Amino acid sequence: MKKTSEWSLEIKGGLKNTYEFIGNPENHYRWSPYKIDVKQIDKSLEEYKWELDIDLPMVGKVTGYCETIIQIPYTRYKFKGVMDGDDVEAIIIEDYEFKETSPGTILVVRISTLELPHLNGFIIEKVVGSQFDKLSQEVKNNLQKLFM
């Protein structure tokens, strides 16, 4: 199951500052579309690993860890966690587009694709934004009962 959404952010200071900001793994969660509470960042490995709580829309808060698994050509993050005793795993793929909006200001468009597996027999259709509104009321009710 894949869903793609876009977010944008203007960064002042030109391309150098922009690349430094998005290239720093510690900034990843600061402008994520998901509500993330980072508990600890492990920098001892070649790849960063975060212990965190992540609040996935209509799924709820999941405690686990996230790690960078591939840097090229896209940044990929693998998330593993536990929610209500069930294992949850997701892949987040990040890509970026740049556009100079004025001298010294870069608009960064972050293209985020979230891949979710089946969860308790249901495919979670609502992963970002208003996409959940397209589901039938019956499916929404089933999902809400499942996660309450």
PDB file of C-alpha atoms in Angstrom:
ATOM      1  CA  MET A   1       0.000   0.000   0.000  1.00  0.00           C
ATOM      2  CA  LYS A   2       1.572   3.295  -1.083  1.00  0.00           C
ATOM      3  CA  LYS A   3       0.430   6.887  -0.665  1.00  0.00           C
ATOM      4  CA  THR A   4       2.344   9.942  -1.828  1.00  0.00           C
ATOM      5  CA  SER A   5       1.989  13.499  -0.552  1.00  0.00           C
ATOM      6  CA  GLU A   6       3.935  16.713  -0.915  1.00  0.00           C
ATOM      7  CA  TRP A   7       4.949  19.351   1.618  1.00  0.00           C
ATOM      8  CA  SER A   8       6.932  22.498   1.015  1.00  0.00           C
ATOM      9  CA  LEU A   9       9.269  24.679   3.023  1.00  0.00           C
ATOM     10  CA  GLU A  10      11.091  27.890   2.140  1.00  0.00           C
ATOM     11  CA  ILE A  11      14.698  28.079   3.302  1.00  0.00           C
ATOM     12  CA  LYS A  12      16.610  31.346   3.247  1.00  0.00           C
ATOM     13  CA  GLY A  13      20.315  31.323   2.489  1.00  0.00           C
ATOM     14  CA  GLY A  14      20.556  29.623  -0.871  1.00  0.00           C
ATOM     15  CA  LEU A  15      21.313  26.116  -2.031  1.00  0.00           C
ATOM     16  CA  LYS A  16      24.186  25.456   0.382  1.00  0.00           C
ATOM     17  CA  ASN A  17      21.975  26.009   3.453  1.00  0.00           C
ATOM     18  CA  THR A  18      19.171  24.046   1.828  1.00  0.00           C
ATOM     19  CA  TYR A  19      21.339  20.990   1.155  1.00  0.00           C
ATOM     20  CA  GLU A  20      22.796  21.169   4.670  1.00  0.00           C
ATOM     21  CA  PHE A  21      19.301  21.290   6.180  1.00  0.00           C
ATOM     22  CA  ILE A  22      17.758  18.403   4.272  1.00  0.00           C
ATOM     23  CA  GLY A  23      20.985  16.402   4.244  1.00  0.00           C
ATOM     24  CA  ASN A  24      21.217  16.345   8.035  1.00  0.00           C
ATOM     25  CA  PRO A  25      19.357  13.262   9.333  1.00  0.00           C
ATOM     26  CA  GLU A  26      18.609  15.084  12.583  1.00  0.00           C
ATOM     27  CA  ASN A  27      16.324  17.470  10.691  1.00  0.00           C
ATOM     28  CA  HIS A  28      14.210  14.735   9.104  1.00  0.00           C
ATOM     29  CA  TYR A  29      11.518  14.631  11.771  1.00  0.00           C
ATOM     30  CA  ARG A  30      11.381  18.416  12.214  1.00  0.00           C
ATOM     31  CA  TRP A  31       9.295  18.907   9.109  1.00  0.00           C
ATOM     32  CA  SER A  32       7.744  15.500   8.748  1.00  0.00           C
ATOM     33  CA  PRO A  33       4.072  15.110   7.844  1.00  0.00           C
ATOM     34  CA  TYR A  34       3.756  12.686  10.752  1.00  0.00           C
ATOM     35  CA  LYS A  35       3.654  13.689  14.419  1.00  0.00           C
ATOM     36  CA  ILE A  36       6.936  12.347  15.736  1.00  0.00           C
ATOM     37  CA  ASP A  37       8.291  12.428  19.282  1.00  0.00           C
ATOM     38  CA  VAL A  38      11.971  11.514  19.135  1.00  0.00           C
ATOM     39  CA  LYS A  39      13.244   9.918  22.339  1.00  0.00           C
ATOM     40  CA  GLN A  40      16.831   9.201  21.325  1.00  0.00           C
ATOM     41  CA  ILE A  41      19.076   9.391  18.262  1.00  0.00           C
ATOM     42  CA  ASP A  42      21.752   6.710  17.969  1.00  0.00           C
ATOM     43  CA  LYS A  43      24.658   8.062  15.912  1.00  0.00           C
ATOM     44  CA  SER A  44      27.040   5.210  16.691  1.00  0.00           C
ATOM     45  CA  LEU A  45      26.109   3.310  13.549  1.00  0.00           C
ATOM     46  CA  GLU A  46      26.903   4.344   9.999  1.00  0.00           C
ATOM     47  CA  GLU A  47      23.178   4.952   9.581  1.00  0.00           C
ATOM     48  CA  TYR A  48      21.196   7.025  12.044  1.00  0.00           C
ATOM     49  CA  LYS A  49      18.619   5.235  14.162  1.00  0.00           C
ATOM     50  CA  TRP A  50      15.854   7.007  16.092  1.00  0.00           C
ATOM     51  CA  GLU A  51      13.834   5.663  18.993  1.00  0.00           C
ATOM     52  CA  LEU A  52      10.512   7.418  18.686  1.00  0.00           C
ATOM     53  CA  ASP A  53       6.761   7.546  18.951  1.00  0.00           C
ATOM     54  CA  ILE A  54       5.106   8.225  15.601  1.00  0.00           C
ATOM     55  CA  ASP A  55       1.448   9.182  15.273  1.00  0.00           C
ATOM     56  CA  LEU A  56       0.219   7.750  11.970  1.00  0.00           C
ATOM     57  CA  PRO A  57      -3.152   9.163  10.881  1.00  0.00           C
ATOM     58  CA  MET A  58      -6.069   6.871  11.807  1.00  0.00           C
ATOM     59  CA  VAL A  59      -3.608   4.260  12.991  1.00  0.00           C
ATOM     60  CA  GLY A  60      -2.585   6.045  16.149  1.00  0.00           C
ATOM     61  CA  LYS A  61       0.595   6.298  18.148  1.00  0.00           C
ATOM     62  CA  VAL A  62       3.172   3.597  17.495  1.00  0.00           C
ATOM     63  CA  THR A  63       6.333   3.206  19.566  1.00  0.00           C
ATOM     64  CA  GLY A  64       9.403   1.884  17.851  1.00  0.00           C
ATOM     65  CA  TYR A  65      12.435   2.901  15.889  1.00  0.00           C
ATOM     66  CA  CYS A  66      13.213   4.377  12.508  1.00  0.00           C
ATOM     67  CA  GLU A  67      16.452   4.006  10.605  1.00  0.00           C
ATOM     68  CA  THR A  68      17.874   5.235   7.332  1.00  0.00           C
ATOM     69  CA  ILE A  69      18.242   2.232   5.064  1.00  0.00           C
ATOM     70  CA  ILE A  70      19.134   3.683   1.650  1.00  0.00           C
ATOM     71  CA  GLN A  71      20.486   7.134   0.785  1.00  0.00           C
ATOM     72  CA  ILE A  72      20.714   7.002  -3.025  1.00  0.00           C
ATOM     73  CA  PRO A  73      18.800   7.803  -5.210  1.00  0.00           C
ATOM     74  CA  TYR A  74      16.136   8.561  -2.594  1.00  0.00           C
ATOM     75  CA  THR A  75      16.309   8.674   1.153  1.00  0.00           C
ATOM     76  CA  ARG A  76      14.441   5.683   2.542  1.00  0.00           C
ATOM     77  CA  TYR A  77      13.531   5.204   6.177  1.00  0.00           C
ATOM     78  CA  LYS A  78      12.402   1.910   7.628  1.00  0.00           C
ATOM     79  CA  PHE A  79      10.099   2.153  10.613  1.00  0.00           C
ATOM     80  CA  LYS A  80       9.414  -0.772  12.923  1.00  0.00           C
ATOM     81  CA  GLY A  81       7.281  -0.571  15.992  1.00  0.00           C
ATOM     82  CA  VAL A  82       4.601  -2.067  18.189  1.00  0.00           C
ATOM     83  CA  MET A  83       1.025  -0.904  18.614  1.00  0.00           C
ATOM     84  CA  ASP A  84      -1.370  -2.708  20.932  1.00  0.00           C
ATOM     85  CA  GLY A  85       0.872  -5.771  20.861  1.00  0.00           C
ATOM     86  CA  ASP A  86       0.980  -5.951  17.048  1.00  0.00           C
ATOM     87  CA  ASP A  87       4.124  -5.390  15.005  1.00  0.00           C
ATOM     88  CA  VAL A  88       3.933  -2.464  12.605  1.00  0.00           C
ATOM     89  CA  GLU A  89       6.375  -1.851   9.780  1.00  0.00           C
ATOM     90  CA  ALA A  90       6.453   0.933   7.208  1.00  0.00           C
ATOM     91  CA  ILE A  91       8.831   2.397   4.651  1.00  0.00           C
ATOM     92  CA  ILE A  92       8.999   6.151   4.091  1.00  0.00           C
ATOM     93  CA  ILE A  93      10.626   7.270   0.828  1.00  0.00           C
ATOM     94  CA  GLU A  94      11.698  10.910   0.577  1.00  0.00           C
ATOM     95  CA  ASP A  95      12.510  12.892  -2.547  1.00  0.00           C
ATOM     96  CA  TYR A  96      13.014  16.640  -2.948  1.00  0.00           C
ATOM     97  CA  GLU A  97      12.537  19.266  -5.650  1.00  0.00           C
ATOM     98  CA  PHE A  98      14.093  22.745  -5.449  1.00  0.00           C
ATOM     99  CA  LYS A  99      12.953  26.075  -6.862  1.00  0.00           C
ATOM    100  CA  GLU A 100      14.444  29.520  -6.252  1.00  0.00           C
ATOM    101  CA  THR A 101      11.525  31.791  -5.283  1.00  0.00           C
ATOM    102  CA  SER A 102      13.621  34.916  -4.780  1.00  0.00           C
ATOM    103  CA  PRO A 103      17.347  35.655  -4.561  1.00  0.00           C
ATOM    104  CA  GLY A 104      18.652  33.713  -1.562  1.00  0.00           C
ATOM    105  CA  THR A 105      15.390  31.844  -0.892  1.00  0.00           C
ATOM    106  CA  ILE A 106      14.813  28.262  -2.003  1.00  0.00           C
ATOM    107  CA  LEU A 107      11.443  26.517  -1.999  1.00  0.00           C
ATOM    108  CA  VAL A 108      11.937  22.854  -1.150  1.00  0.00           C
ATOM    109  CA  VAL A 109       9.124  20.488  -2.076  1.00  0.00           C
ATOM    110  CA  ARG A 110       9.343  17.305  -0.068  1.00  0.00           C
ATOM    111  CA  ILE A 111       7.714  14.348  -1.786  1.00  0.00           C
ATOM    112  CA  SER A 112       6.990  11.668   0.789  1.00  0.00           C
ATOM    113  CA  THR A 113       5.728   8.190  -0.046  1.00  0.00           C
ATOM    114  CA  LEU A 114       4.543   6.042   2.836  1.00  0.00           C
ATOM    115  CA  GLU A 115       4.337   2.290   2.261  1.00  0.00           C
ATOM    116  CA  LEU A 116       2.191   0.496   4.822  1.00  0.00           C
ATOM    117  CA  PRO A 117       1.541  -3.227   5.078  1.00  0.00           C
ATOM    118  CA  HIS A 118      -1.716  -4.880   6.058  1.00  0.00           C
ATOM    119  CA  LEU A 119      -2.574  -4.193   9.684  1.00  0.00           C
ATOM    120  CA  ASN A 120      -4.918  -6.599  11.479  1.00  0.00           C
ATOM    121  CA  GLY A 121      -6.306  -7.690   8.124  1.00  0.00           C
ATOM    122  CA  PHE A 122      -7.160  -4.159   7.006  1.00  0.00           C
ATOM    123  CA  ILE A 123      -5.214  -2.064   4.541  1.00  0.00           C
ATOM    124  CA  ILE A 124      -4.917   1.380   6.053  1.00  0.00           C
ATOM    125  CA  GLU A 125      -6.163   3.672   3.307  1.00  0.00           C
ATOM    126  CA  LYS A 126      -5.783   6.848   5.333  1.00  0.00           C
ATOM    127  CA  VAL A 127      -2.099   7.548   5.672  1.00  0.00           C
ATOM    128  CA  VAL A 128      -1.860  11.244   4.938  1.00  0.00           C
ATOM    129  CA  GLY A 129      -4.053  14.310   4.652  1.00  0.00           C
ATOM    130  CA  SER A 130      -7.552  14.258   3.248  1.00  0.00           C
ATOM    131  CA  GLN A 131      -7.187  10.978   1.356  1.00  0.00           C
ATOM    132  CA  PHE A 132      -9.147   9.256   4.125  1.00  0.00           C
ATOM    133  CA  ASP A 133     -12.210  11.338   3.230  1.00  0.00           C
ATOM    134  CA  LYS A 134     -12.527   9.375  -0.014  1.00  0.00           C
ATOM    135  CA  LEU A 135     -13.283   6.146   1.861  1.00  0.00           C
ATOM    136  CA  SER A 136     -16.822   4.958   2.431  1.00  0.00           C
ATOM    137  CA  GLN A 137     -18.341   5.618   5.847  1.00  0.00           C
ATOM    138  CA  GLU A 138     -18.528   1.862   6.500  1.00  0.00           C
ATOM    139  CA  VAL A 139     -14.763   1.464   6.015  1.00  0.00           C
ATOM    140  CA  LYS A 140     -14.109   4.501   8.243  1.00  0.00           C
ATOM    141  CA  ASN A 141     -16.302   3.060  10.998  1.00  0.00           C
ATOM    142  CA  ASN A 142     -14.547  -0.311  10.784  1.00  0.00           C
ATOM    143  CA  LEU A 143     -11.129   1.318  11.030  1.00  0.00           C
ATOM    144  CA  GLN A 144     -12.172   3.488  13.967  1.00  0.00           C
ATOM    145  CA  LYS A 145     -13.566   0.473  15.855  1.00  0.00           C
ATOM    146  CA  LEU A 146     -10.411  -1.484  15.116  1.00  0.00           C
ATOM    147  CA  PHE A 147      -8.118   1.118  16.650  1.00  0.00           C
ATOM    148  CA  MET A 148     -10.180   2.218  19.652  1.00  0.00           C
TER     149      MET A 148
END
